[in-house]
Amino acid sequence: MLITIINPNTTESMTTTIGKCAAQVAGPGTVVHAVTPSMGPASIESHYDEALAVPGLLAEIAAGERAGSDGYVVACFGDPGLDAARELARGPVVGIAEAAMRTACYLGRGFSVVTTLGRTIGRARDLAEIYGASRFLRNVRACEIGVLELEDPASDARRVITEECRRAVVEDAADAVVLGCAGMADLASQISDAVGVPVVDGVAAATRTVETLVALGLRTGSRGEFATPPAKP
């Protein structure tokens, strides 16, 4: 099985981290191929950034189709271009916010999301509504840490994110915490140990979800809205 993990931003070091985290949870016989688009923003922290990222994301879906990929993960917590990607791909396409929130719903009465910047809180709440997870969503908390700061070894980001997760447990009574950025993928296990509740990384959750769908022989329904788009000049 070949799963393509697409980091919709153009920061190669983040793609490397994302790919490693996906490979760690992938089952035997699954090949994880993490890719970076040739066009798009260096980080995705606004609606504008998401819009800029979609053409590069869709180009990687098209490349994956030519390479015979069995399924795809969109590794950005805004799940940019997800519906369009599903129109293009033969196999399943799963966004990390979708996978993380739905996974967290299995783990208790409620979860909180800990994300990067406050300006992304509304998007996270919108996605919870779209994915049917609003009833479980206790809170969305921002650390006011930029996405690229997660890549800086000198940054205090790890401590700040851990403390915000701890506040989510204490103040929100969250039974689980969802990490609201693909750049946090390598922090989940350590933070879970520190705060005492399950911490869900969307990259891992989405990778395993795609694996399961492929193993079951399931893909996006191609009738109606998600049919292959007609060719146009």
mmCIF file with all atom_site columns, C-alpha atoms in Angstrom:
data_model
loop_
_atom_site.group_PDB
_atom_site.id
_atom_site.type_symbol
_atom_site.label_atom_id
_atom_site.label_alt_id
_atom_site.label_comp_id
_atom_site.label_asym_id
_atom_site.label_entity_id
_atom_site.label_seq_id
_atom_site.pdbx_PDB_ins_code
_atom_site.Cartn_x
_atom_site.Cartn_y
_atom_site.Cartn_z
_atom_site.occupancy
_atom_site.B_iso_or_equiv
_atom_site.pdbx_formal_charge
_atom_site.auth_seq_id
_atom_site.auth_comp_id
_atom_site.auth_asym_id
_atom_site.auth_atom_id
_atom_site.pdbx_PDB_model_num
ATOM 1   C CA . MET A 1 1   ? 0.000   0.000  0.000   1.00 0.00 ? 1   MET A CA 1
ATOM 2   C CA . LEU A 1 2   ? 1.294   3.451  -0.948  1.00 0.00 ? 2   LEU A CA 1
ATOM 3   C CA . ILE A 1 3   ? 0.036   6.460  1.022   1.00 0.00 ? 3   ILE A CA 1
ATOM 4   C CA . THR A 1 4   ? 1.021   9.964  -0.035  1.00 0.00 ? 4   THR A CA 1
ATOM 5   C CA . ILE A 1 5   ? 1.261   12.479 2.811   1.00 0.00 ? 5   ILE A CA 1
ATOM 6   C CA . ILE A 1 6   ? 0.985   16.011 1.452   1.00 0.00 ? 6   ILE A CA 1
ATOM 7   C CA . ASN A 1 7   ? 2.303   18.910 3.502   1.00 0.00 ? 7   ASN A CA 1
ATOM 8   C CA . PRO A 1 8   ? 0.463   21.800 1.788   1.00 0.00 ? 8   PRO A CA 1
ATOM 9   C CA . ASN A 1 9   ? 3.069   24.356 2.814   1.00 0.00 ? 9   ASN A CA 1
ATOM 10  C CA . THR A 1 10  ? 6.503   24.556 1.193   1.00 0.00 ? 10  THR A CA 1
ATOM 11  C CA . THR A 1 11  ? 8.709   24.074 4.265   1.00 0.00 ? 11  THR A CA 1
ATOM 12  C CA . GLU A 1 12  ? 10.715  20.921 3.557   1.00 0.00 ? 12  GLU A CA 1
ATOM 13  C CA . SER A 1 13  ? 11.849  20.387 7.151   1.00 0.00 ? 13  SER A CA 1
ATOM 14  C CA . MET A 1 14  ? 8.217   20.191 8.268   1.00 0.00 ? 14  MET A CA 1
ATOM 15  C CA . THR A 1 15  ? 7.487   17.656 5.529   1.00 0.00 ? 15  THR A CA 1
ATOM 16  C CA . THR A 1 16  ? 10.350  15.520 6.847   1.00 0.00 ? 16  THR A CA 1
ATOM 17  C CA . THR A 1 17  ? 8.919   15.604 10.396  1.00 0.00 ? 17  THR A CA 1
ATOM 18  C CA . ILE A 1 18  ? 5.427   14.807 9.150   1.00 0.00 ? 18  ILE A CA 1
ATOM 19  C CA . GLY A 1 19  ? 6.685   11.908 7.035   1.00 0.00 ? 19  GLY A CA 1
ATOM 20  C CA . LYS A 1 20  ? 8.611   10.387 9.940   1.00 0.00 ? 20  LYS A CA 1
ATOM 21  C CA . CYS A 1 21  ? 5.580   10.576 12.235  1.00 0.00 ? 21  CYS A CA 1
ATOM 22  C CA . ALA A 1 22  ? 3.358   8.967  9.624   1.00 0.00 ? 22  ALA A CA 1
ATOM 23  C CA . ALA A 1 23  ? 5.865   6.184  8.960   1.00 0.00 ? 23  ALA A CA 1
ATOM 24  C CA . GLN A 1 24  ? 6.097   5.386  12.678  1.00 0.00 ? 24  GLN A CA 1
ATOM 25  C CA . VAL A 1 25  ? 2.399   4.446  12.845  1.00 0.00 ? 25  VAL A CA 1
ATOM 26  C CA . ALA A 1 26  ? 2.002   2.892  9.396   1.00 0.00 ? 26  ALA A CA 1
ATOM 27  C CA . GLY A 1 27  ? 1.408   -0.836 9.317   1.00 0.00 ? 27  GLY A CA 1
ATOM 28  C CA . PRO A 1 28  ? 3.642   -3.511 7.766   1.00 0.00 ? 28  PRO A CA 1
ATOM 29  C CA . GLY A 1 29  ? 3.617   -3.309 4.008   1.00 0.00 ? 29  GLY A CA 1
ATOM 30  C CA . THR A 1 30  ? 2.587   0.370  3.920   1.00 0.00 ? 30  THR A CA 1
ATOM 31  C CA . VAL A 1 31  ? 4.925   2.779  2.179   1.00 0.00 ? 31  VAL A CA 1
ATOM 32  C CA . VAL A 1 32  ? 4.603   6.405  3.292   1.00 0.00 ? 32  VAL A CA 1
ATOM 33  C CA . HIS A 1 33  ? 5.640   9.027  0.745   1.00 0.00 ? 33  HIS A CA 1
ATOM 34  C CA . ALA A 1 34  ? 5.717   12.561 2.179   1.00 0.00 ? 34  ALA A CA 1
ATOM 35  C CA . VAL A 1 35  ? 5.771   15.362 -0.384  1.00 0.00 ? 35  VAL A CA 1
ATOM 36  C CA . THR A 1 36  ? 6.120   19.140 -0.485  1.00 0.00 ? 36  THR A CA 1
ATOM 37  C CA . PRO A 1 37  ? 4.360   21.153 -3.227  1.00 0.00 ? 37  PRO A CA 1
ATOM 38  C CA . SER A 1 38  ? 6.478   23.251 -5.550  1.00 0.00 ? 38  SER A CA 1
ATOM 39  C CA . MET A 1 39  ? 4.196   26.261 -5.017  1.00 0.00 ? 39  MET A CA 1
ATOM 40  C CA . GLY A 1 40  ? 2.420   27.734 -2.020  1.00 0.00 ? 40  GLY A CA 1
ATOM 41  C CA . PRO A 1 41  ? 3.156   29.592 1.229   1.00 0.00 ? 41  PRO A CA 1
ATOM 42  C CA . ALA A 1 42  ? 5.934   28.654 3.657   1.00 0.00 ? 42  ALA A CA 1
ATOM 43  C CA . SER A 1 43  ? 3.302   28.229 6.384   1.00 0.00 ? 43  SER A CA 1
ATOM 44  C CA . ILE A 1 44  ? -0.500  28.206 6.518   1.00 0.00 ? 44  ILE A CA 1
ATOM 45  C CA . GLU A 1 45  ? -1.934  30.554 9.142   1.00 0.00 ? 45  GLU A CA 1
ATOM 46  C CA . SER A 1 46  ? -4.833  32.335 7.414   1.00 0.00 ? 46  SER A CA 1
ATOM 47  C CA . HIS A 1 47  ? -7.621  31.875 4.878   1.00 0.00 ? 47  HIS A CA 1
ATOM 48  C CA . TYR A 1 48  ? -5.362  33.589 2.340   1.00 0.00 ? 48  TYR A CA 1
ATOM 49  C CA . ASP A 1 49  ? -2.555  31.090 3.001   1.00 0.00 ? 49  ASP A CA 1
ATOM 50  C CA . GLU A 1 50  ? -5.000  28.202 2.626   1.00 0.00 ? 50  GLU A CA 1
ATOM 51  C CA . ALA A 1 51  ? -6.187  29.508 -0.742  1.00 0.00 ? 51  ALA A CA 1
ATOM 52  C CA . LEU A 1 52  ? -2.592  29.879 -1.955  1.00 0.00 ? 52  LEU A CA 1
ATOM 53  C CA . ALA A 1 53  ? -1.796  26.326 -0.849  1.00 0.00 ? 53  ALA A CA 1
ATOM 54  C CA . VAL A 1 54  ? -4.587  24.559 -2.742  1.00 0.00 ? 54  VAL A CA 1
ATOM 55  C CA . PRO A 1 55  ? -3.129  24.604 -6.305  1.00 0.00 ? 55  PRO A CA 1
ATOM 56  C CA . GLY A 1 56  ? 0.119   23.024 -5.088  1.00 0.00 ? 56  GLY A CA 1
ATOM 57  C CA . LEU A 1 57  ? -1.808  20.469 -3.047  1.00 0.00 ? 57  LEU A CA 1
ATOM 58  C CA . LEU A 1 58  ? -3.927  19.463 -6.048  1.00 0.00 ? 58  LEU A CA 1
ATOM 59  C CA . ALA A 1 59  ? -0.826  19.190 -8.219  1.00 0.00 ? 59  ALA A CA 1
ATOM 60  C CA . GLU A 1 60  ? 0.556   16.654 -5.715  1.00 0.00 ? 60  GLU A CA 1
ATOM 61  C CA . ILE A 1 61  ? -2.723  14.712 -5.795  1.00 0.00 ? 61  ILE A CA 1
ATOM 62  C CA . ALA A 1 62  ? -2.435  14.550 -9.589  1.00 0.00 ? 62  ALA A CA 1
ATOM 63  C CA . ALA A 1 63  ? 1.187   13.405 -9.301  1.00 0.00 ? 63  ALA A CA 1
ATOM 64  C CA . GLY A 1 64  ? 0.172   10.766 -6.774  1.00 0.00 ? 64  GLY A CA 1
ATOM 65  C CA . GLU A 1 65  ? -2.488  9.462  -9.133  1.00 0.00 ? 65  GLU A CA 1
ATOM 66  C CA . ARG A 1 66  ? 0.128   9.049  -11.858 1.00 0.00 ? 66  ARG A CA 1
ATOM 67  C CA . ALA A 1 67  ? 2.406   7.246  -9.377  1.00 0.00 ? 67  ALA A CA 1
ATOM 68  C CA . GLY A 1 68  ? -0.337  4.847  -8.277  1.00 0.00 ? 68  GLY A CA 1
ATOM 69  C CA . SER A 1 69  ? -0.903  6.120  -4.743  1.00 0.00 ? 69  SER A CA 1
ATOM 70  C CA . ASP A 1 70  ? -3.619  4.194  -2.875  1.00 0.00 ? 70  ASP A CA 1
ATOM 71  C CA . GLY A 1 71  ? -4.641  7.080  -0.614  1.00 0.00 ? 71  GLY A CA 1
ATOM 72  C CA . TYR A 1 72  ? -3.709  10.524 0.661   1.00 0.00 ? 72  TYR A CA 1
ATOM 73  C CA . VAL A 1 73  ? -3.352  12.547 3.852   1.00 0.00 ? 73  VAL A CA 1
ATOM 74  C CA . VAL A 1 74  ? -3.743  16.338 3.734   1.00 0.00 ? 74  VAL A CA 1
ATOM 75  C CA . ALA A 1 75  ? -1.335  17.357 6.502   1.00 0.00 ? 75  ALA A CA 1
ATOM 76  C CA . CYS A 1 76  ? -2.571  20.801 7.491   1.00 0.00 ? 76  CYS A CA 1
ATOM 77  C CA . PHE A 1 77  ? -5.070  21.340 10.311  1.00 0.00 ? 77  PHE A CA 1
ATOM 78  C CA . GLY A 1 78  ? -7.232  23.633 8.184   1.00 0.00 ? 78  GLY A CA 1
ATOM 79  C CA . ASP A 1 79  ? -7.808  20.669 5.823   1.00 0.00 ? 79  ASP A CA 1
ATOM 80  C CA . PRO A 1 80  ? -7.355  22.971 2.778   1.00 0.00 ? 80  PRO A CA 1
ATOM 81  C CA . GLY A 1 81  ? -8.592  21.724 -0.584  1.00 0.00 ? 81  GLY A CA 1
ATOM 82  C CA . LEU A 1 82  ? -9.955  18.504 0.908   1.00 0.00 ? 82  LEU A CA 1
ATOM 83  C CA . ASP A 1 83  ? -13.151 18.331 -1.141  1.00 0.00 ? 83  ASP A CA 1
ATOM 84  C CA . ALA A 1 84  ? -11.340 19.168 -4.379  1.00 0.00 ? 84  ALA A CA 1
ATOM 85  C CA . ALA A 1 85  ? -8.699  16.532 -3.624  1.00 0.00 ? 85  ALA A CA 1
ATOM 86  C CA . ARG A 1 86  ? -11.444 13.944 -3.163  1.00 0.00 ? 86  ARG A CA 1
ATOM 87  C CA . GLU A 1 87  ? -12.781 14.753 -6.605  1.00 0.00 ? 87  GLU A CA 1
ATOM 88  C CA . LEU A 1 88  ? -9.404  13.999 -8.176  1.00 0.00 ? 88  LEU A CA 1
ATOM 89  C CA . ALA A 1 89  ? -8.213  10.923 -6.267  1.00 0.00 ? 89  ALA A CA 1
ATOM 90  C CA . ARG A 1 90  ? -9.175  7.313  -6.943  1.00 0.00 ? 90  ARG A CA 1
ATOM 91  C CA . GLY A 1 91  ? -8.414  6.366  -3.333  1.00 0.00 ? 91  GLY A CA 1
ATOM 92  C CA . PRO A 1 92  ? -9.497  7.940  -0.032  1.00 0.00 ? 92  PRO A CA 1
ATOM 93  C CA . VAL A 1 93  ? -8.283  11.390 1.021   1.00 0.00 ? 93  VAL A CA 1
ATOM 94  C CA . VAL A 1 94  ? -8.327  12.286 4.731   1.00 0.00 ? 94  VAL A CA 1
ATOM 95  C CA . GLY A 1 95  ? -7.553  15.612 6.394   1.00 0.00 ? 95  GLY A CA 1
ATOM 96  C CA . ILE A 1 96  ? -5.700  15.686 9.695   1.00 0.00 ? 96  ILE A CA 1
ATOM 97  C CA . ALA A 1 97  ? -8.252  17.874 11.501  1.00 0.00 ? 97  ALA A CA 1
ATOM 98  C CA . GLU A 1 98  ? -11.034 15.547 10.400  1.00 0.00 ? 98  GLU A CA 1
ATOM 99  C CA . ALA A 1 99  ? -9.164  12.421 11.510  1.00 0.00 ? 99  ALA A CA 1
ATOM 100 C CA . ALA A 1 100 ? -7.966  13.916 14.795  1.00 0.00 ? 100 ALA A CA 1
ATOM 101 C CA . MET A 1 101 ? -11.352 15.258 15.880  1.00 0.00 ? 101 MET A CA 1
ATOM 102 C CA . ARG A 1 102 ? -13.193 12.088 15.003  1.00 0.00 ? 102 ARG A CA 1
ATOM 103 C CA . THR A 1 103 ? -10.572 9.994  16.785  1.00 0.00 ? 103 THR A CA 1
ATOM 104 C CA . ALA A 1 104 ? -10.822 12.190 19.893  1.00 0.00 ? 104 ALA A CA 1
ATOM 105 C CA . CYS A 1 105 ? -14.584 11.582 20.014  1.00 0.00 ? 105 CYS A CA 1
ATOM 106 C CA . TYR A 1 106 ? -13.852 7.910  20.784  1.00 0.00 ? 106 TYR A CA 1
ATOM 107 C CA . LEU A 1 107 ? -11.711 8.794  23.802  1.00 0.00 ? 107 LEU A CA 1
ATOM 108 C CA . GLY A 1 108 ? -14.091 10.458 26.226  1.00 0.00 ? 108 GLY A CA 1
ATOM 109 C CA . ARG A 1 109 ? -16.900 12.946 26.725  1.00 0.00 ? 109 ARG A CA 1
ATOM 110 C CA . GLY A 1 110 ? -15.007 15.886 25.331  1.00 0.00 ? 110 GLY A CA 1
ATOM 111 C CA . PHE A 1 111 ? -11.754 17.166 23.857  1.00 0.00 ? 111 PHE A CA 1
ATOM 112 C CA . SER A 1 112 ? -10.000 20.493 23.427  1.00 0.00 ? 112 SER A CA 1
ATOM 113 C CA . VAL A 1 113 ? -7.884  21.603 20.478  1.00 0.00 ? 113 VAL A CA 1
ATOM 114 C CA . VAL A 1 114 ? -4.539  23.292 21.144  1.00 0.00 ? 114 VAL A CA 1
ATOM 115 C CA . THR A 1 115 ? -3.466  25.219 18.073  1.00 0.00 ? 115 THR A CA 1
ATOM 116 C CA . THR A 1 116 ? -0.946  27.826 16.970  1.00 0.00 ? 116 THR A CA 1
ATOM 117 C CA . LEU A 1 117 ? -2.385  31.325 16.456  1.00 0.00 ? 117 LEU A CA 1
ATOM 118 C CA . GLY A 1 118 ? -5.607  32.785 17.790  1.00 0.00 ? 118 GLY A CA 1
ATOM 119 C CA . ARG A 1 119 ? -6.715  33.758 14.294  1.00 0.00 ? 119 ARG A CA 1
ATOM 120 C CA . THR A 1 120 ? -7.138  30.040 13.454  1.00 0.00 ? 120 THR A CA 1
ATOM 121 C CA . ILE A 1 121 ? -9.607  29.323 16.277  1.00 0.00 ? 121 ILE A CA 1
ATOM 122 C CA . GLY A 1 122 ? -12.671 30.086 14.156  1.00 0.00 ? 122 GLY A CA 1
ATOM 123 C CA . ARG A 1 123 ? -11.553 27.702 11.433  1.00 0.00 ? 123 ARG A CA 1
ATOM 124 C CA . ALA A 1 124 ? -11.071 24.902 13.949  1.00 0.00 ? 124 ALA A CA 1
ATOM 125 C CA . ARG A 1 125 ? -14.552 25.472 15.364  1.00 0.00 ? 125 ARG A CA 1
ATOM 126 C CA . ASP A 1 126 ? -16.049 25.502 11.861  1.00 0.00 ? 126 ASP A CA 1
ATOM 127 C CA . LEU A 1 127 ? -14.385 22.186 11.041  1.00 0.00 ? 127 LEU A CA 1
ATOM 128 C CA . ALA A 1 128 ? -15.662 20.617 14.260  1.00 0.00 ? 128 ALA A CA 1
ATOM 129 C CA . GLU A 1 129 ? -19.179 21.589 13.164  1.00 0.00 ? 129 GLU A CA 1
ATOM 130 C CA . ILE A 1 130 ? -18.654 20.217 9.656   1.00 0.00 ? 130 ILE A CA 1
ATOM 131 C CA . TYR A 1 131 ? -17.303 16.921 10.992  1.00 0.00 ? 131 TYR A CA 1
ATOM 132 C CA . GLY A 1 132 ? -20.064 16.443 13.550  1.00 0.00 ? 132 GLY A CA 1
ATOM 133 C CA . ALA A 1 133 ? -17.696 16.865 16.499  1.00 0.00 ? 133 ALA A CA 1
ATOM 134 C CA . SER A 1 134 ? -19.069 20.091 17.994  1.00 0.00 ? 134 SER A CA 1
ATOM 135 C CA . ARG A 1 135 ? -20.896 18.258 20.778  1.00 0.00 ? 135 ARG A CA 1
ATOM 136 C CA . PHE A 1 136 ? -17.545 16.888 21.977  1.00 0.00 ? 136 PHE A CA 1
ATOM 137 C CA . LEU A 1 137 ? -15.510 20.072 21.510  1.00 0.00 ? 137 LEU A CA 1
ATOM 138 C CA . ARG A 1 138 ? -14.788 21.682 24.892  1.00 0.00 ? 138 ARG A CA 1
ATOM 139 C CA . ASN A 1 139 ? -12.533 24.491 23.719  1.00 0.00 ? 139 ASN A CA 1
ATOM 140 C CA . VAL A 1 140 ? -10.035 25.673 21.110  1.00 0.00 ? 140 VAL A CA 1
ATOM 141 C CA . ARG A 1 141 ? -6.909  27.146 22.677  1.00 0.00 ? 141 ARG A CA 1
ATOM 142 C CA . ALA A 1 142 ? -4.196  29.122 20.900  1.00 0.00 ? 142 ALA A CA 1
ATOM 143 C CA . CYS A 1 143 ? -0.560  29.261 21.995  1.00 0.00 ? 143 CYS A CA 1
ATOM 144 C CA . GLU A 1 144 ? 0.206   32.325 19.841  1.00 0.00 ? 144 GLU A CA 1
ATOM 145 C CA . ILE A 1 145 ? 3.110   30.430 18.309  1.00 0.00 ? 145 ILE A CA 1
ATOM 146 C CA . GLY A 1 146 ? 3.709   30.725 14.583  1.00 0.00 ? 146 GLY A CA 1
ATOM 147 C CA . VAL A 1 147 ? 3.905   27.535 12.530  1.00 0.00 ? 147 VAL A CA 1
ATOM 148 C CA . LEU A 1 148 ? 7.530   28.122 11.501  1.00 0.00 ? 148 LEU A CA 1
ATOM 149 C CA . GLU A 1 149 ? 8.505   28.679 15.136  1.00 0.00 ? 149 GLU A CA 1
ATOM 150 C CA . LEU A 1 150 ? 7.774   24.974 15.650  1.00 0.00 ? 150 LEU A CA 1
ATOM 151 C CA . GLU A 1 151 ? 10.768  24.282 13.401  1.00 0.00 ? 151 GLU A CA 1
ATOM 152 C CA . ASP A 1 152 ? 13.152  26.458 15.411  1.00 0.00 ? 152 ASP A CA 1
ATOM 153 C CA . PRO A 1 153 ? 15.293  24.404 17.864  1.00 0.00 ? 153 PRO A CA 1
ATOM 154 C CA . ALA A 1 154 ? 15.818  27.515 19.996  1.00 0.00 ? 154 ALA A CA 1
ATOM 155 C CA . SER A 1 155 ? 12.080  28.121 20.373  1.00 0.00 ? 155 SER A CA 1
ATOM 156 C CA . ASP A 1 156 ? 10.220  27.597 23.637  1.00 0.00 ? 156 ASP A CA 1
ATOM 157 C CA . ALA A 1 157 ? 7.292   26.192 21.668  1.00 0.00 ? 157 ALA A CA 1
ATOM 158 C CA . ARG A 1 158 ? 7.337   22.693 23.144  1.00 0.00 ? 158 ARG A CA 1
ATOM 159 C CA . ARG A 1 159 ? 6.997   23.984 26.721  1.00 0.00 ? 159 ARG A CA 1
ATOM 160 C CA . VAL A 1 160 ? 4.313   26.515 25.797  1.00 0.00 ? 160 VAL A CA 1
ATOM 161 C CA . ILE A 1 161 ? 2.229   23.910 23.942  1.00 0.00 ? 161 ILE A CA 1
ATOM 162 C CA . THR A 1 162 ? 2.560   21.424 26.801  1.00 0.00 ? 162 THR A CA 1
ATOM 163 C CA . GLU A 1 163 ? 1.392   24.019 29.320  1.00 0.00 ? 163 GLU A CA 1
ATOM 164 C CA . GLU A 1 164 ? -1.603  24.942 27.167  1.00 0.00 ? 164 GLU A CA 1
ATOM 165 C CA . CYS A 1 165 ? -2.521  21.257 26.903  1.00 0.00 ? 165 CYS A CA 1
ATOM 166 C CA . ARG A 1 166 ? -2.283  21.002 30.700  1.00 0.00 ? 166 ARG A CA 1
ATOM 167 C CA . ARG A 1 167 ? -4.651  23.970 31.044  1.00 0.00 ? 167 ARG A CA 1
ATOM 168 C CA . ALA A 1 168 ? -7.070  22.281 28.653  1.00 0.00 ? 168 ALA A CA 1
ATOM 169 C CA . VAL A 1 169 ? -7.182  19.245 30.951  1.00 0.00 ? 169 VAL A CA 1
ATOM 170 C CA . VAL A 1 170 ? -7.616  21.272 34.138  1.00 0.00 ? 170 VAL A CA 1
ATOM 171 C CA . GLU A 1 171 ? -9.769  24.190 32.989  1.00 0.00 ? 171 GLU A CA 1
ATOM 172 C CA . ASP A 1 172 ? -11.808 22.559 30.194  1.00 0.00 ? 172 ASP A CA 1
ATOM 173 C CA . ALA A 1 173 ? -12.091 19.124 31.838  1.00 0.00 ? 173 ALA A CA 1
ATOM 174 C CA . ALA A 1 174 ? -10.945 17.699 28.515  1.00 0.00 ? 174 ALA A CA 1
ATOM 175 C CA . ASP A 1 175 ? -10.649 13.906 28.350  1.00 0.00 ? 175 ASP A CA 1
ATOM 176 C CA . ALA A 1 176 ? -8.343  14.243 25.337  1.00 0.00 ? 176 ALA A CA 1
ATOM 177 C CA . VAL A 1 177 ? -6.389  16.952 23.552  1.00 0.00 ? 177 VAL A CA 1
ATOM 178 C CA . VAL A 1 178 ? -6.073  17.393 19.794  1.00 0.00 ? 178 VAL A CA 1
ATOM 179 C CA . LEU A 1 179 ? -2.913  19.075 18.490  1.00 0.00 ? 179 LEU A CA 1
ATOM 180 C CA . GLY A 1 180 ? -4.012  21.699 15.978  1.00 0.00 ? 180 GLY A CA 1
ATOM 181 C CA . CYS A 1 181 ? -1.041  21.767 13.622  1.00 0.00 ? 181 CYS A CA 1
ATOM 182 C CA . ALA A 1 182 ? 0.823   19.183 11.556  1.00 0.00 ? 182 ALA A CA 1
ATOM 183 C CA . GLY A 1 183 ? 4.055   20.752 12.784  1.00 0.00 ? 183 GLY A CA 1
ATOM 184 C CA . MET A 1 184 ? 3.224   19.461 16.270  1.00 0.00 ? 184 MET A CA 1
ATOM 185 C CA . ALA A 1 185 ? 3.073   15.849 15.080  1.00 0.00 ? 185 ALA A CA 1
ATOM 186 C CA . ASP A 1 186 ? 6.205   14.739 16.911  1.00 0.00 ? 186 ASP A CA 1
ATOM 187 C CA . LEU A 1 187 ? 5.042   16.158 20.281  1.00 0.00 ? 187 LEU A CA 1
ATOM 188 C CA . ALA A 1 188 ? 1.971   14.010 20.966  1.00 0.00 ? 188 ALA A CA 1
ATOM 189 C CA . SER A 1 189 ? 3.512   11.174 22.968  1.00 0.00 ? 189 SER A CA 1
ATOM 190 C CA . GLN A 1 190 ? 5.650   13.406 25.168  1.00 0.00 ? 190 GLN A CA 1
ATOM 191 C CA . ILE A 1 191 ? 2.775   15.786 25.913  1.00 0.00 ? 191 ILE A CA 1
ATOM 192 C CA . SER A 1 192 ? 0.405   12.921 26.681  1.00 0.00 ? 192 SER A CA 1
ATOM 193 C CA . ASP A 1 193 ? 2.858   11.625 29.287  1.00 0.00 ? 193 ASP A CA 1
ATOM 194 C CA . ALA A 1 194 ? 3.161   15.112 30.779  1.00 0.00 ? 194 ALA A CA 1
ATOM 195 C CA . VAL A 1 195 ? -0.550  15.975 31.035  1.00 0.00 ? 195 VAL A CA 1
ATOM 196 C CA . GLY A 1 196 ? -2.045  12.554 31.716  1.00 0.00 ? 196 GLY A CA 1
ATOM 197 C CA . VAL A 1 197 ? -4.671  12.322 28.952  1.00 0.00 ? 197 VAL A CA 1
ATOM 198 C CA . PRO A 1 198 ? -4.573  11.032 25.367  1.00 0.00 ? 198 PRO A CA 1
ATOM 199 C CA . VAL A 1 199 ? -3.087  13.586 22.968  1.00 0.00 ? 199 VAL A CA 1
ATOM 200 C CA . VAL A 1 200 ? -4.123  13.070 19.361  1.00 0.00 ? 200 VAL A CA 1
ATOM 201 C CA . ASP A 1 201 ? -1.803  13.912 16.477  1.00 0.00 ? 201 ASP A CA 1
ATOM 202 C CA . GLY A 1 202 ? -3.826  14.289 13.288  1.00 0.00 ? 202 GLY A CA 1
ATOM 203 C CA . VAL A 1 203 ? -1.009  13.057 11.049  1.00 0.00 ? 203 VAL A CA 1
ATOM 204 C CA . ALA A 1 204 ? -0.927  9.693  12.808  1.00 0.00 ? 204 ALA A CA 1
ATOM 205 C CA . ALA A 1 205 ? -4.714  9.471  13.020  1.00 0.00 ? 205 ALA A CA 1
ATOM 206 C CA . ALA A 1 206 ? -5.175  10.312 9.342   1.00 0.00 ? 206 ALA A CA 1
ATOM 207 C CA . THR A 1 207 ? -2.479  7.876  8.214   1.00 0.00 ? 207 THR A CA 1
ATOM 208 C CA . ARG A 1 208 ? -4.124  4.983  10.031  1.00 0.00 ? 208 ARG A CA 1
ATOM 209 C CA . THR A 1 209 ? -7.568  6.057  8.813   1.00 0.00 ? 209 THR A CA 1
ATOM 210 C CA . VAL A 1 210 ? -6.433  6.012  5.200   1.00 0.00 ? 210 VAL A CA 1
ATOM 211 C CA . GLU A 1 211 ? -4.828  2.597  5.734   1.00 0.00 ? 211 GLU A CA 1
ATOM 212 C CA . THR A 1 212 ? -8.087  1.221  7.124   1.00 0.00 ? 212 THR A CA 1
ATOM 213 C CA . LEU A 1 213 ? -10.196 2.611  4.280   1.00 0.00 ? 213 LEU A CA 1
ATOM 214 C CA . VAL A 1 214 ? -7.831  1.214  1.653   1.00 0.00 ? 214 VAL A CA 1
ATOM 215 C CA . ALA A 1 215 ? -7.736  -2.176 3.391   1.00 0.00 ? 215 ALA A CA 1
ATOM 216 C CA . LEU A 1 216 ? -11.548 -2.243 3.376   1.00 0.00 ? 216 LEU A CA 1
ATOM 217 C CA . GLY A 1 217 ? -11.612 -1.383 -0.314  1.00 0.00 ? 217 GLY A CA 1
ATOM 218 C CA . LEU A 1 218 ? -13.395 1.923  0.335   1.00 0.00 ? 218 LEU A CA 1
ATOM 219 C CA . ARG A 1 219 ? -12.977 5.273  -1.368  1.00 0.00 ? 219 ARG A CA 1
ATOM 220 C CA . THR A 1 220 ? -14.865 8.532  -1.765  1.00 0.00 ? 220 THR A CA 1
ATOM 221 C CA . GLY A 1 221 ? -18.204 8.017  -3.512  1.00 0.00 ? 221 GLY A CA 1
ATOM 222 C CA . SER A 1 222 ? -17.914 9.254  -7.097  1.00 0.00 ? 222 SER A CA 1
ATOM 223 C CA . ARG A 1 223 ? -21.595 9.846  -7.737  1.00 0.00 ? 223 ARG A CA 1
ATOM 224 C CA . GLY A 1 224 ? -22.847 13.421 -7.727  1.00 0.00 ? 224 GLY A CA 1
ATOM 225 C CA . GLU A 1 225 ? -20.806 16.042 -5.895  1.00 0.00 ? 225 GLU A CA 1
ATOM 226 C CA . PHE A 1 226 ? -17.543 14.084 -5.772  1.00 0.00 ? 226 PHE A CA 1
ATOM 227 C CA . ALA A 1 227 ? -17.585 12.827 -9.359  1.00 0.00 ? 227 ALA A CA 1
ATOM 228 C CA . THR A 1 228 ? -14.428 13.511 -11.352 1.00 0.00 ? 228 THR A CA 1
ATOM 229 C CA . PRO A 1 229 ? -14.593 17.130 -12.541 1.00 0.00 ? 229 PRO A CA 1
ATOM 230 C CA . PRO A 1 230 ? -15.192 17.558 -16.295 1.00 0.00 ? 230 PRO A CA 1
ATOM 231 C CA . ALA A 1 231 ? -12.150 18.549 -18.309 1.00 0.00 ? 231 ALA A CA 1
ATOM 232 C CA . LYS A 1 232 ? -12.029 22.253 -19.150 1.00 0.00 ? 232 LYS A CA 1
ATOM 233 C CA . PRO A 1 233 ? -9.592  24.469 -21.067 1.00 0.00 ? 233 PRO A CA 1
#
